[in-house]
Each structure stands twice: as structure tokens, then as C-alpha cells.
mmCIF file of C-alpha atoms and ligand atoms in Angstrom:
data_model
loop_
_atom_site.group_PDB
_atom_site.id
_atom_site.type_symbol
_atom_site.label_atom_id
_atom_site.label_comp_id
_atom_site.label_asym_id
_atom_site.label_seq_id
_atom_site.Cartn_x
_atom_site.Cartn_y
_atom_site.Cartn_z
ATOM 1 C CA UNK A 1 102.208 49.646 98.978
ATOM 2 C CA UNK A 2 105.003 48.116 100.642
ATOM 3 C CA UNK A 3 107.683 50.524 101.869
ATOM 4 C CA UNK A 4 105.496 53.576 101.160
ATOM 5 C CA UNK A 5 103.912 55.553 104.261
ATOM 6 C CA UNK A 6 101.740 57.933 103.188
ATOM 7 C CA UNK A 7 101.398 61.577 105.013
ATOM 8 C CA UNK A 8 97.872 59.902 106.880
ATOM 9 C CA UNK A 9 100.418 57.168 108.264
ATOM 10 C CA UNK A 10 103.017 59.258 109.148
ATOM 11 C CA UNK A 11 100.870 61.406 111.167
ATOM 12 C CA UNK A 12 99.388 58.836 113.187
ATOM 13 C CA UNK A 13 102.761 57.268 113.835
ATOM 14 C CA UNK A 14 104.232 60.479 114.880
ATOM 15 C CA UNK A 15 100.826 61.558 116.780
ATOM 16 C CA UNK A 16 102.682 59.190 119.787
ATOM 17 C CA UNK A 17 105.181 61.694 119.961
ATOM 18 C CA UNK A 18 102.714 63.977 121.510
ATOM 19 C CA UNK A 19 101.394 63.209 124.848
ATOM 20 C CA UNK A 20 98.305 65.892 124.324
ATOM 21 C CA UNK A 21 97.210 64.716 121.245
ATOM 22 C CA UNK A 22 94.294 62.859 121.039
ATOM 23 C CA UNK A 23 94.204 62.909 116.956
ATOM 24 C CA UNK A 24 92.564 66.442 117.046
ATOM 25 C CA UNK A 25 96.214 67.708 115.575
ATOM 26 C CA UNK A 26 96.705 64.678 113.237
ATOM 27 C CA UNK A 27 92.905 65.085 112.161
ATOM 28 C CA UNK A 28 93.610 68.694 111.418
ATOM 29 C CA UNK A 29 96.856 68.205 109.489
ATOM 30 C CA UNK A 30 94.860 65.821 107.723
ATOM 31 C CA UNK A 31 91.966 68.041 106.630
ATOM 32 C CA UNK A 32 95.133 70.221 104.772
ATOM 33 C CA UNK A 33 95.727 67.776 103.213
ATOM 34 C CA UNK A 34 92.728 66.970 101.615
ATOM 35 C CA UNK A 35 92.012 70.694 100.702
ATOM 36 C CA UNK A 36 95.774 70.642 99.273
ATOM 37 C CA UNK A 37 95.314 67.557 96.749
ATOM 38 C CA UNK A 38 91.705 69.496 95.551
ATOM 39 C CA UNK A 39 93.806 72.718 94.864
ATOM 40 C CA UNK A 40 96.539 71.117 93.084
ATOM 41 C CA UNK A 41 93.832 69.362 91.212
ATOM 42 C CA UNK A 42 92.542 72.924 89.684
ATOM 43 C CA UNK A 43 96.179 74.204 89.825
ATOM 44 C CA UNK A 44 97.342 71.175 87.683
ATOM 45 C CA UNK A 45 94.738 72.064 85.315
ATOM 46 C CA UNK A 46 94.945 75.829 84.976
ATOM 47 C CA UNK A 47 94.753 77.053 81.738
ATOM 48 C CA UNK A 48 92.236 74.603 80.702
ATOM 49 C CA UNK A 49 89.726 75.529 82.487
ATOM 50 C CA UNK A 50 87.915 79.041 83.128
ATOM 51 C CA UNK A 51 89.817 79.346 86.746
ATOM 52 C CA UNK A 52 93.137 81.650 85.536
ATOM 53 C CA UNK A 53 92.492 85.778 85.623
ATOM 54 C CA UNK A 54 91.385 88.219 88.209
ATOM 55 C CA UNK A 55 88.570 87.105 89.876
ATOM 56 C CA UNK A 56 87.809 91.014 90.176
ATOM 57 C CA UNK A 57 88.440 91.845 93.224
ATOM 58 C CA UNK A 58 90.551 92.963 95.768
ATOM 59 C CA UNK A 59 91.977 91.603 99.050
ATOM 60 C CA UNK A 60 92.900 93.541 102.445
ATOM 61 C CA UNK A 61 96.745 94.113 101.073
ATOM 62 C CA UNK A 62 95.030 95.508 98.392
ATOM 63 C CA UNK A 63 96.186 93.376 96.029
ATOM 64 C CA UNK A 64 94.285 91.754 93.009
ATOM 65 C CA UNK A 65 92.736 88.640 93.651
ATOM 66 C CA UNK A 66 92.785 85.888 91.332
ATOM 67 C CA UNK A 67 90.356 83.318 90.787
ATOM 68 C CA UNK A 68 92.431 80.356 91.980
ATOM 69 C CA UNK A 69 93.475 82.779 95.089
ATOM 70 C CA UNK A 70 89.550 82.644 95.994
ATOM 71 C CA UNK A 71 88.851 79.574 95.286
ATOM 72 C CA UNK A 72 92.078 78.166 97.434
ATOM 73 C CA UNK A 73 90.516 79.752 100.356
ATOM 74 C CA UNK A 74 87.241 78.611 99.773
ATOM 75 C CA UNK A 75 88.528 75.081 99.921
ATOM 76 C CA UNK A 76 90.690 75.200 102.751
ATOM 77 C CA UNK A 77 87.815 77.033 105.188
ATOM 78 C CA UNK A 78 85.713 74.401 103.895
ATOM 79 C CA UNK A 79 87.688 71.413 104.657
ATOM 80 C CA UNK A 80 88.694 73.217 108.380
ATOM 81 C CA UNK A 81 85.017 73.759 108.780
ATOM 82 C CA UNK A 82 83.746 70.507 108.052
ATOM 83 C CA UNK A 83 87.068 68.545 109.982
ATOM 84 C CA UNK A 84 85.536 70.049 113.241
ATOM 85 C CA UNK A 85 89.287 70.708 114.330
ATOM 86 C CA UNK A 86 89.776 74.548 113.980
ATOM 87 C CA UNK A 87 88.210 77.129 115.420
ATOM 88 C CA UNK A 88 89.062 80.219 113.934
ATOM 89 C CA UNK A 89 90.880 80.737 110.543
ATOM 90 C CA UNK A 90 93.517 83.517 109.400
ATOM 91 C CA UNK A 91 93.678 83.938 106.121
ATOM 92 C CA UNK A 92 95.504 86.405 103.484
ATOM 93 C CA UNK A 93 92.317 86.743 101.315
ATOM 94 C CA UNK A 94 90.056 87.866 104.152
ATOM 95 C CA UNK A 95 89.942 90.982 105.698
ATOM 96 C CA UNK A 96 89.154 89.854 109.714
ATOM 97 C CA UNK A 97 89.726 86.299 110.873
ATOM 98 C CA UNK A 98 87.099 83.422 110.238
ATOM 99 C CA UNK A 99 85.470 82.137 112.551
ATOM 100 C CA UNK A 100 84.626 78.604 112.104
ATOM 101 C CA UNK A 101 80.635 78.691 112.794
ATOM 102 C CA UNK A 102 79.569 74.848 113.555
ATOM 103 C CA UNK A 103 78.907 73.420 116.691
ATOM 104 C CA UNK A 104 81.871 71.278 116.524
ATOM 105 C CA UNK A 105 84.258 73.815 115.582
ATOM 106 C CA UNK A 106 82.958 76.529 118.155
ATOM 107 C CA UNK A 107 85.110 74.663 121.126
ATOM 108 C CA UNK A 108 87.811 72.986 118.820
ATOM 109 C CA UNK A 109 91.352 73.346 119.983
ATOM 110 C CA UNK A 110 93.397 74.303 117.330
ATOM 111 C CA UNK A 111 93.909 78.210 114.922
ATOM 112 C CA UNK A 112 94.935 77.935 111.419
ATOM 113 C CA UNK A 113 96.936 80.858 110.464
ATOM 114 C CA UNK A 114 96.930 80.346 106.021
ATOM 115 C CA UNK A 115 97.883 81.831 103.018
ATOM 116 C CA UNK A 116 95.965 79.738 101.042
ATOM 117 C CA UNK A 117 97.600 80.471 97.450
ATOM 118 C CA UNK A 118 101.387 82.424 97.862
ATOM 119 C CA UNK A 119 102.686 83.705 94.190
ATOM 120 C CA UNK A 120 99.375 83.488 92.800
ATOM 121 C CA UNK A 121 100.460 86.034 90.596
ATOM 122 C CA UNK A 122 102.592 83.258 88.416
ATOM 123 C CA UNK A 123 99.725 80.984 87.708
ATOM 124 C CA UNK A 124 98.754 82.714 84.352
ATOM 125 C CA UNK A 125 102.587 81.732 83.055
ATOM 126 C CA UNK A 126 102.786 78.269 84.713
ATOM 127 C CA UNK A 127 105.271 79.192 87.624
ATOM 128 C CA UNK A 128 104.838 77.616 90.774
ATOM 129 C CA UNK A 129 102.894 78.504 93.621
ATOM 130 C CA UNK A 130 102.919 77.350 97.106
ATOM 131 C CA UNK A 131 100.157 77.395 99.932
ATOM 132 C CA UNK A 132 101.724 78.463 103.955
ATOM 133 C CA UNK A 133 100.095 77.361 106.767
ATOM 134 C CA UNK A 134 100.705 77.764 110.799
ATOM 135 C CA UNK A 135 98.827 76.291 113.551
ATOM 136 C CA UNK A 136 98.230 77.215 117.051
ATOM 137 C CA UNK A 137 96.513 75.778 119.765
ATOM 138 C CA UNK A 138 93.754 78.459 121.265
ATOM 139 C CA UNK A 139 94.773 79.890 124.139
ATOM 140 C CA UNK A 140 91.324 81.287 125.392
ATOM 141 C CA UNK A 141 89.375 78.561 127.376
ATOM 142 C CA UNK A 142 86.022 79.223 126.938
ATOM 143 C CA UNK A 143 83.600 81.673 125.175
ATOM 144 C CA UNK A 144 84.342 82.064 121.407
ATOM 145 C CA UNK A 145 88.281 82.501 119.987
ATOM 146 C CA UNK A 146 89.070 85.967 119.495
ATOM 147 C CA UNK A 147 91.953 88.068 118.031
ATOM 148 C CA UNK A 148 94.109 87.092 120.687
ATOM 149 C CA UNK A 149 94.555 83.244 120.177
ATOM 150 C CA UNK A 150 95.506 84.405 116.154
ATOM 151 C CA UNK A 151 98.259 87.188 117.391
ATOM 152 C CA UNK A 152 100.507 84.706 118.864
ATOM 153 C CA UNK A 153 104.322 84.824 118.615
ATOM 154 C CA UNK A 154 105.704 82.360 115.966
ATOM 155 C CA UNK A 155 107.597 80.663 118.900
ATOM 156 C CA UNK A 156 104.227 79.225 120.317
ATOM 157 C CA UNK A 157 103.264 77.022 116.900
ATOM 158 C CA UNK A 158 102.105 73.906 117.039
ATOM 159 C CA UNK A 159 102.792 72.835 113.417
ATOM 160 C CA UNK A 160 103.946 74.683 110.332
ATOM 161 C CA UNK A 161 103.880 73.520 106.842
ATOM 162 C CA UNK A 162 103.688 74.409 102.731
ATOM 163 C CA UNK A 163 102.551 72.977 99.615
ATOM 164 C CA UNK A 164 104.669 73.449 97.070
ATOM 165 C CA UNK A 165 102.415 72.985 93.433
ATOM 166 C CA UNK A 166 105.588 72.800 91.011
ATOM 167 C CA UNK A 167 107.183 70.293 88.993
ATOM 168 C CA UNK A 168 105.389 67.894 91.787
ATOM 169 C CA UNK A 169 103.389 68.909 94.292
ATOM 170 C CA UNK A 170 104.905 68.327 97.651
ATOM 171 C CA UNK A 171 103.434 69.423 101.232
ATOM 172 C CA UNK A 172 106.771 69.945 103.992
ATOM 173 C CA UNK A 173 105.385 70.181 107.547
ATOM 174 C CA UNK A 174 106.615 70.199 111.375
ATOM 175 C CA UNK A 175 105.347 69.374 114.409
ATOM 176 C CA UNK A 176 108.697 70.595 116.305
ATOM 177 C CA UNK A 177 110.323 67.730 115.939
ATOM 178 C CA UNK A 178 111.973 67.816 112.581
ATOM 179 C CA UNK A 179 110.769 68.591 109.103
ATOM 180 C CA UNK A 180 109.829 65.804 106.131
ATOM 181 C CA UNK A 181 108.412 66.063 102.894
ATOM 182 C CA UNK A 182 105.514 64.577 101.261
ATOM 183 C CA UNK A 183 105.516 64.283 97.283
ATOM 184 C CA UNK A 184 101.700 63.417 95.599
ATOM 185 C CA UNK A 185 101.228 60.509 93.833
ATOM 186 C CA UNK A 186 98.795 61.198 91.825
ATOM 187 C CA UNK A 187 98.493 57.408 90.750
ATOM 188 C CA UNK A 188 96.838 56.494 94.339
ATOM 189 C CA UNK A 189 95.952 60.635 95.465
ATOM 190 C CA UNK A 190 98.089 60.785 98.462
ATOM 191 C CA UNK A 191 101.110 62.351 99.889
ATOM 192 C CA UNK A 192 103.547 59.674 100.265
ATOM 193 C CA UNK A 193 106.780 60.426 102.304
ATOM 194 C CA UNK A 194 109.666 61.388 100.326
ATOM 195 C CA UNK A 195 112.047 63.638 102.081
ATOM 196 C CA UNK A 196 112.447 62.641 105.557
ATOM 197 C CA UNK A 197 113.952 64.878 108.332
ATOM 198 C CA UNK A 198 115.260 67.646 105.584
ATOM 199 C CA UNK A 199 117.854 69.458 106.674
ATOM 200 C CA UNK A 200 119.446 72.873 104.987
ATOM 201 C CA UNK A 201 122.899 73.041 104.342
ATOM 202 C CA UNK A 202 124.384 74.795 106.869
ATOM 203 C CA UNK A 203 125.999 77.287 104.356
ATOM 204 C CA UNK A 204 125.433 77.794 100.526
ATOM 205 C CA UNK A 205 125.870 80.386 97.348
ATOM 206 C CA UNK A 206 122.406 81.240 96.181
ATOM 207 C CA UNK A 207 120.187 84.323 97.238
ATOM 208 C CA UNK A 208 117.147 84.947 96.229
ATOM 209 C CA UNK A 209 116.381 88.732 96.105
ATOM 210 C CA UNK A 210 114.464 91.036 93.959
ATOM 211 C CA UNK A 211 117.588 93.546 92.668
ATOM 212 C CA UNK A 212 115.196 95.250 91.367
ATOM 213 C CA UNK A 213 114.470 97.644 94.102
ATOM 214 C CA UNK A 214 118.169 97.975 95.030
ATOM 215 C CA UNK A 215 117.771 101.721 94.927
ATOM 216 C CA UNK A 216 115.143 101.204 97.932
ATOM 217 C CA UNK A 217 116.954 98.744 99.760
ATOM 218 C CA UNK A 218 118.640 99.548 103.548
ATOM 219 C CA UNK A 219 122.403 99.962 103.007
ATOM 220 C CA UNK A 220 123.315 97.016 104.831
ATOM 221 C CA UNK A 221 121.620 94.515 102.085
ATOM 222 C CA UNK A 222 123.344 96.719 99.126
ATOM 223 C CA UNK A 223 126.710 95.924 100.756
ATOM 224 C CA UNK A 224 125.656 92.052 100.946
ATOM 225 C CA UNK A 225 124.862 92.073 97.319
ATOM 226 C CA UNK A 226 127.729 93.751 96.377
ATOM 227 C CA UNK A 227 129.922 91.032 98.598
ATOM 228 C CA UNK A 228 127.188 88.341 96.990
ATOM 229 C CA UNK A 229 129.182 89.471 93.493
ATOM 230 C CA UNK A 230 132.655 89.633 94.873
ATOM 231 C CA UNK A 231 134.953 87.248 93.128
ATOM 232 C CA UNK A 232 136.375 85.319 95.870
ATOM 233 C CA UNK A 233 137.078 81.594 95.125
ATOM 234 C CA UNK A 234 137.814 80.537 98.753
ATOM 235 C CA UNK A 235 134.293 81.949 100.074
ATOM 236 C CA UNK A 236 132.599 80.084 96.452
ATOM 237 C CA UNK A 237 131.572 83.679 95.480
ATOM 238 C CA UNK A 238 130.319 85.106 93.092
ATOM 239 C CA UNK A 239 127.003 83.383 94.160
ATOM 240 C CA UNK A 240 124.249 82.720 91.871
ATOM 241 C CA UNK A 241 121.700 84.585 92.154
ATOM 242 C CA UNK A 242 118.229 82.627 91.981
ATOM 243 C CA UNK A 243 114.501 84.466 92.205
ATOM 244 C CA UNK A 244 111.356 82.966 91.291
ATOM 245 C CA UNK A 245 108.740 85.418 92.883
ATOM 246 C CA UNK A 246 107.501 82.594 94.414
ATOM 247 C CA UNK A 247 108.237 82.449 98.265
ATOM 248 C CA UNK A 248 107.358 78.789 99.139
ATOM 249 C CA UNK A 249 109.288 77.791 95.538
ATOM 250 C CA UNK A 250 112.610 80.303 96.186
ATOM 251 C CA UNK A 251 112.720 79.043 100.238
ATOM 252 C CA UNK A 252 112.101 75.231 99.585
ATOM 253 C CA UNK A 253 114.649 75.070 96.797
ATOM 254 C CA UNK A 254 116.928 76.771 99.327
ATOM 255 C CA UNK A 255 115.909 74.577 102.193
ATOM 256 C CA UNK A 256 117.348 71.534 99.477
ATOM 257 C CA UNK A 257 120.379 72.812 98.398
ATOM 258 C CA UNK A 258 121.383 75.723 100.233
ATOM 259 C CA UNK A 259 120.597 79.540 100.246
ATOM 260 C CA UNK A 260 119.087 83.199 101.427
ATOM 261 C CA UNK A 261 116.258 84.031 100.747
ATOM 262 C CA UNK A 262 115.784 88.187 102.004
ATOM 263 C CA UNK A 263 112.978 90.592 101.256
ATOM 264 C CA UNK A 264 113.431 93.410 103.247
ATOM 265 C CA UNK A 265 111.968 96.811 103.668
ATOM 266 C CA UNK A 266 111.232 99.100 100.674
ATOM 267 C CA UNK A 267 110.239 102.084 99.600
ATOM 268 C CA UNK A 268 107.312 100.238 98.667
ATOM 269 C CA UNK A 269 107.206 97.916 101.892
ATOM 270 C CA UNK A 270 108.811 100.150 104.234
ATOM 271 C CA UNK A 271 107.749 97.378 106.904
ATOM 272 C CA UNK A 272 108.555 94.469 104.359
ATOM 273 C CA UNK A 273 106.466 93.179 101.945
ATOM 274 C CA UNK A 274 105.327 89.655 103.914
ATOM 275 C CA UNK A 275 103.091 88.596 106.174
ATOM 276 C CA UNK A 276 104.078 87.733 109.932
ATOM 277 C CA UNK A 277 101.210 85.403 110.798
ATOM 278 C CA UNK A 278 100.577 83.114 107.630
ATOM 279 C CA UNK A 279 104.040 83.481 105.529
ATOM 280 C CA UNK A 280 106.861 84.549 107.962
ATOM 281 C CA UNK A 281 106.113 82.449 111.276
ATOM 282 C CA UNK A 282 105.673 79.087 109.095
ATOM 283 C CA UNK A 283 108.174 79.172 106.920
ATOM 284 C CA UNK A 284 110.305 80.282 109.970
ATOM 285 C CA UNK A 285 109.623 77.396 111.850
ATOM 286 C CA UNK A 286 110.002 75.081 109.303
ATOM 287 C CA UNK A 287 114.023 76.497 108.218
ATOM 288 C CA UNK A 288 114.815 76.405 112.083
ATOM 289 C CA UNK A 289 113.363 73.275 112.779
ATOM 290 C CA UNK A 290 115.873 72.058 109.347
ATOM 291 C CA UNK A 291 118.612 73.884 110.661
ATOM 292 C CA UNK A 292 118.546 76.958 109.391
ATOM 293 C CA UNK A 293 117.711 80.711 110.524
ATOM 294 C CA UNK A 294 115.241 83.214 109.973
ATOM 295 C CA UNK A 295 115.066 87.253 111.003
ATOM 296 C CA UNK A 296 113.853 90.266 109.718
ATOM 297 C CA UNK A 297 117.571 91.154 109.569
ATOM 298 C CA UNK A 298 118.507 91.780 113.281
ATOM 299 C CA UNK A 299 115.392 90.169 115.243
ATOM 300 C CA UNK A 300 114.618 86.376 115.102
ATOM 301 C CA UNK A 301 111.183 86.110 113.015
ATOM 302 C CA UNK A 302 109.489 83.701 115.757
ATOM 303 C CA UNK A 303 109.988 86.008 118.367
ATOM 304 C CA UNK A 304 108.447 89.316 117.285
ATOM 305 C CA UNK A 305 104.996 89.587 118.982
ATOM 306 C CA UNK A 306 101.979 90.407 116.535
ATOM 307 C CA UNK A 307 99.950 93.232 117.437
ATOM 308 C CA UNK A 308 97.926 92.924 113.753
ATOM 309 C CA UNK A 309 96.388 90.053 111.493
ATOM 310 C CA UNK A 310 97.836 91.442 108.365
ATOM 311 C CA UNK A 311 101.767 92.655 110.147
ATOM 312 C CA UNK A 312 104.028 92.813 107.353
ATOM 313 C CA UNK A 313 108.203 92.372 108.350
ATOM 314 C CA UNK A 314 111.322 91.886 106.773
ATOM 315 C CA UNK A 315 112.799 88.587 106.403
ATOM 316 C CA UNK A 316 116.290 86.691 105.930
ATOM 317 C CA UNK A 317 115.845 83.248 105.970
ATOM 318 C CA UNK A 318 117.242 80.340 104.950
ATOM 319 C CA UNK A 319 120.784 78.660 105.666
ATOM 320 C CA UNK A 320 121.965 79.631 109.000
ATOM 321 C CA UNK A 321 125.944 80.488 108.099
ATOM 322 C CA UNK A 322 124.680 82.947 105.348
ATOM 323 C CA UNK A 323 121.978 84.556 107.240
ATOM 324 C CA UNK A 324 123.967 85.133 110.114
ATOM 325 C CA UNK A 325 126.425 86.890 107.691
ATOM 326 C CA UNK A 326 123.443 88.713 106.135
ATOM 327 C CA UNK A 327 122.714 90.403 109.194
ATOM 328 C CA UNK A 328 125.928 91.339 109.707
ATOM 329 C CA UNK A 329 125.767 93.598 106.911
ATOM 330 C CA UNK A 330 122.775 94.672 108.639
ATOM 331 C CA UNK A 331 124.056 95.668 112.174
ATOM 332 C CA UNK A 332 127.242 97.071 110.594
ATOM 333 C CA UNK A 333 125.439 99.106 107.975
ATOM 334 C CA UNK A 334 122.932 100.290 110.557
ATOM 335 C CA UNK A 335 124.811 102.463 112.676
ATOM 336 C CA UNK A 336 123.477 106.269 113.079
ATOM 337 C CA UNK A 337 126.445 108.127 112.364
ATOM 338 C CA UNK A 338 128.548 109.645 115.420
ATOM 339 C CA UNK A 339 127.006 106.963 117.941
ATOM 340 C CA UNK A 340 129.024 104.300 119.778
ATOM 341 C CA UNK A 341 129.753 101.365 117.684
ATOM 342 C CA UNK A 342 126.878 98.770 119.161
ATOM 343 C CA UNK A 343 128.136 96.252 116.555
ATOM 344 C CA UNK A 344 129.775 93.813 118.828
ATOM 345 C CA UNK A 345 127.086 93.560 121.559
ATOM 346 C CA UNK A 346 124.234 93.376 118.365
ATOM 347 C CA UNK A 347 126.354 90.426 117.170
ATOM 348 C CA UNK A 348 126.294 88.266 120.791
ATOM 349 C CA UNK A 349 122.728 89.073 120.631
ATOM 350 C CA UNK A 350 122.659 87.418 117.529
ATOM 351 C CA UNK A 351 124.493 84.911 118.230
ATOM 352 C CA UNK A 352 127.133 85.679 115.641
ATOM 353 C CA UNK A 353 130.848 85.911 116.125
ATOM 354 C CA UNK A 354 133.750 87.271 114.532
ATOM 355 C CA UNK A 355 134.002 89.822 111.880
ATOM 356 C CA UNK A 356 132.845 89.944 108.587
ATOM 357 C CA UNK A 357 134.531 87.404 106.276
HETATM 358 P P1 LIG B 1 108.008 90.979 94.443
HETATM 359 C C1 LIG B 1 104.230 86.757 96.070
HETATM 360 O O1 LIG B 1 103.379 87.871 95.826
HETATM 361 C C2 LIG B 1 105.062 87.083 97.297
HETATM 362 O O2 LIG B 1 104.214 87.252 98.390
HETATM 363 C C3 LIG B 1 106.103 85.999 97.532
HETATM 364 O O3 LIG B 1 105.638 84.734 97.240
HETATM 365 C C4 LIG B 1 107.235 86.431 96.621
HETATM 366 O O4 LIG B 1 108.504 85.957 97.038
HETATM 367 C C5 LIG B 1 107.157 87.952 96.701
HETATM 368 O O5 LIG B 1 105.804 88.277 97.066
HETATM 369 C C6 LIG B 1 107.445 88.599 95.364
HETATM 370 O O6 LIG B 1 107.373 89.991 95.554
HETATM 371 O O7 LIG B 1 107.821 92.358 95.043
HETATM 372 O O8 LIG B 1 109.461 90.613 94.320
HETATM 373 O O9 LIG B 1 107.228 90.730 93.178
#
């Protein structure tokens, strides 16, 4: 085993980093863990085995549920349950919030915000799929959890990770303090540390958008595709334009080599398509803490305060040069006709200078 540190180690040696922690967090990250190498187990074996399909029903979006959809939830609320860490669960697949009913759990510190099985929707043609996750730590001090420790603004996580079940199955996490990558060995069933301290490239020439409901996009992401498809050598344009409908496979190839990923409102999604709580906040966390940037086109993902379990939003995320570019599209293209140009005061809000290259 020499020279590999496997995601248990890792977590223990980093667990120093946090003068709170008395293993509840590392315990909890831990339990993910566990629930992730039994999904990619079922995952890895789809196809063989009576667990592809519509498991018949339906979920709060309203969206079909697939077998493996239920069944990842059923693992992960079983492994938080029985790891004694969590104390209430958020999950896509259930309509209200879960909470954890064991003695242990009842006073246990930490909320797990989940989507246990993103782009489920692929798994019938062998695409990869991804499982989100956010933590929080309660904020209520006594008496059971409520609804107000889950609607907590992304800014307050404690961790934030994905599992990414593709070519290999990798789990990417942070505590705050960085973001590294954990690929499964299946040879010895653990995560053993293969990316450490990713970062995104600050710029790059992919985005990752479904064209497809141009005619429904705002006007300020037409006029970034368009300028996407420019020919312009010195700005590396035309990019290439990369979607998987897959959010934790489209954002983590980004976070390697560079890219937007942007799915904004709709006709269909007039407030976006994704969730705040279990897709948005985590994967937000995780770009930031590599580097990178993530908005719903004008406001900064972390900071917009929940007021629902399900809140859909916008989102531009990935690397932090093309995003900020992105959204200037957005202010500039957002301007109610005959008003005073609010463009330059928008951008130092945004932190953005200069024009538009
Ligand atoms: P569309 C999967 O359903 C998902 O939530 C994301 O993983 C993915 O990026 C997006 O929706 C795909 O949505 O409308 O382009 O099919």
C-alpha cells in the first residue's frame, strides 16, 4: 500500500485541520463513502441485472423515477442513518426532508443536503451519472432539526462533494480548504487519492449547454453562444461545444480541463431547471474552492438564501475568466429598454472589469 492514502486516511489526516471536529465530520464523510462504493456496485452492473427502467413512479419535480434513482436513496439514508452522524436528510427523490429517526441521530450535528443519483436518465444507454452532496452543520440547538437548519445559504457548508460513476468512479469533496479527488480501486474497494488540490483552469473553450432550447433562452446567453461560435483565433474561439446531460460528468470534466457549464432559465424552467440545495450549492462550492466561479448569471450561487427544499435557479459555473464573461452577456443583454445603463455598477458588483472582449 505504500504511497497510496486512501479517502478514510485522508480524512483523518485532514480532520486536524479542524479544531471542532471530533471525527463526527470525518465519520460522516465516511458513511458517503460507503453508500457510494454500494451504488457504483449496482451502477457498474446495470444492464445485467433487473435494476435499469422506471421504477414507476414519480418524484416531487415530477419527474420519473428510475429504479437505480430509488434505490441510490435508499442506500445513502441508510448508511446516514446507521453512521449516527446526520440528523436530517434532503434529498431530490423525497418530497419533505428526512428525518433521521434513531436515538443517535436525533441530536447528531451535521444535515446532508443529496441528490443521490444526478442524470439518472442516462443509465439505460451507459452514460455517466454522478451523485451531489452538501453538508451543513445544524444550526438549531435542541429539540428536533427542522426546515430551517436544511434552508441554509450555500456560503454556510461544511463540506461539498460528487461521485462521478463514469469511465472510473471518482468521489471530489471539500472541506473549505481545497478540493481532491478520490478514484475507486476496485482491486482493494476504496477511494484512493488521485487528484490532489484540483484546480480549474482559470480560462478555457468548452461550454456545455443544451442549444436546444435556444429559442427559450434570455438574450444575454444567445449573444454568448453566438460569440462562443465567433471565429476569433486570438480569443481560441470557435469553442467546442461539449454536453453530456450529465451535470456532475459536464462540470467535473470542466473542473479538469477548463469550461462553462450554464443552464439557465427556460420556457420550461423559467426559474432554471436545478436544484439550489443538493446540485447548485455543492457543486458551487466545490468550483470556487478550485478556483473557479459559479452564479445564476448575475448573483453568486452560494449567496442566494433558500426559502424552499426543492428551489430551482439558474447557473453558470465553471472557469472563473469565462463565467465572468458569461455574465457579461447577461448584465448587458438585460437592460429594460429606455432605463439608465446599470451595466458598469452590475459589473463592480460582480467583480468584473472592462468591456466585453
Ligand atoms: P436537459 C439531469 O436530469 C440534470 O439534472 C443534469 O444532470 C443535466 O445537466 C440536466 O438535468 C439535463 O437537462 O434539460 O438538458 O435534459
Amino acid at each position: 500500500m505504500a504511497g497510496i492514502k486512501t479517502l478514510g486516511q485522508f480524512i483523518i489526516e485532514k480532520q486536524a485541520d479542524f479544531s471542532y471536529a471530533k471525527g463526527e465530520l470525518s465519520r460522516l464523510l465516511r458513511d458517503i463513502g460507503i453508500a457510494s462504493k454500494i451504488v457504483n456496485r449496482e451502477v457498474n452492473k446495470a444492464g445485467l441485472v433487473d435494476i435499469l427502467g422506471d421504477a414507476g413512479t414519480t418524484n416531487i419535480q415530477g419527474e420519473g423515477q428510475k429504479k437505480l434513482d430509488v434505490y441510490a436513496n435508499e442506500q445513502f439514508i441508510s448508511a446516514l442513518t446507521s453512521g449516527g452522524e446526520c440528523c436530517i436528510v434532503a434529498t431530490e427523490e423525497e418530497d419533505e426532508f428526512v428525518p433521521i429517526d434513531s436515538p443517535v441521530s436525533k441530536n447528531a450535528k451535521y444535515i446532508v443536503c443529496i441528490d443521490p443519483l444526478d442524470g439518472s436518465s442516462n443509465i439505460d444507454c451507459n452514460v455517466a451519472v454522478g451523485t451531489i452532496f452538501s453538508i451543513y452543520r445544524r444550526k438549531s440547538v435542541e429539540g428536533d432539526a427542522t426546515l430551517a437548519d436544511v434552508l441554509q445559504r450555500g456560503t454556510d457548508q461544511v463540506a461539498a462533494g460528487y461521485v462521478i460513476y463514469g469511465s472510473s468512479t471518482m468521489l471530489v469533496y471539500t472541506t473549505g480548504k481545497g478540493v481532491n479527488g478520490f478514484t475507486l480501486d476496485p482491486s482493494i474497494g476504496e477511494f484512493c487519492l488521485s487528484h490532489p488540490n484540483m484546480k480549474i483552469p482559470e480560462n478555457g473553450t468548452i461550454y456545455s449547454i443544451n442549444e436546444g432550447n435556444y429559442v427559450h433562452f434570455p438574450d444575454g446567453v444567445k449573444q454568448y453562444i453566438k460569440y462562443a461560435q465567433v471565429e476569433d483565433l486570438a480569443t481560441s474561439r470557435p469553442y467546442t461545444s461539449r454536453y453530456i446531460g450529465s451535470m456532475v460528468a459536464d462540470i467535473h470534466r470542466n473542473l479538469i480541463k477548463g469550461g462553462i457549464y450554464i443552464y439557465p432559465t427556460t420556457a420550461a424552467s423559467p426559474n432554471g431547471k436545478l436544484r439550489l440545495l443538493y446540485e447548485c450549492n455543492p457543486m458551487a462550492f466545490i468550483i470556487e474552492q478550485a478556483g473557479g466561479k459559479a452564479s445564476d448569471g448575475f448573483k453568486r450561487i452560494l449567496e442566494i438564501e433558500p426559502t424552499e427544499l426543492h428551489q430551482r435557479t439558474a447557473i453558470f459555473i465553471g472557469s472563473a475568466a469565462m463565467v465572468a464573461n458569461a455574465e457579461r452577456f447577461m448584465v448587458e443583454h438585460s437592460q429594460p429598454q429606455g432605463l439608465p445603463n446599470i451595466a458598469e455598477e452590475k459589473l463592480e458588483q460582480l467583480g468584473v472589469i472592462g468591456g466585453i472582449d
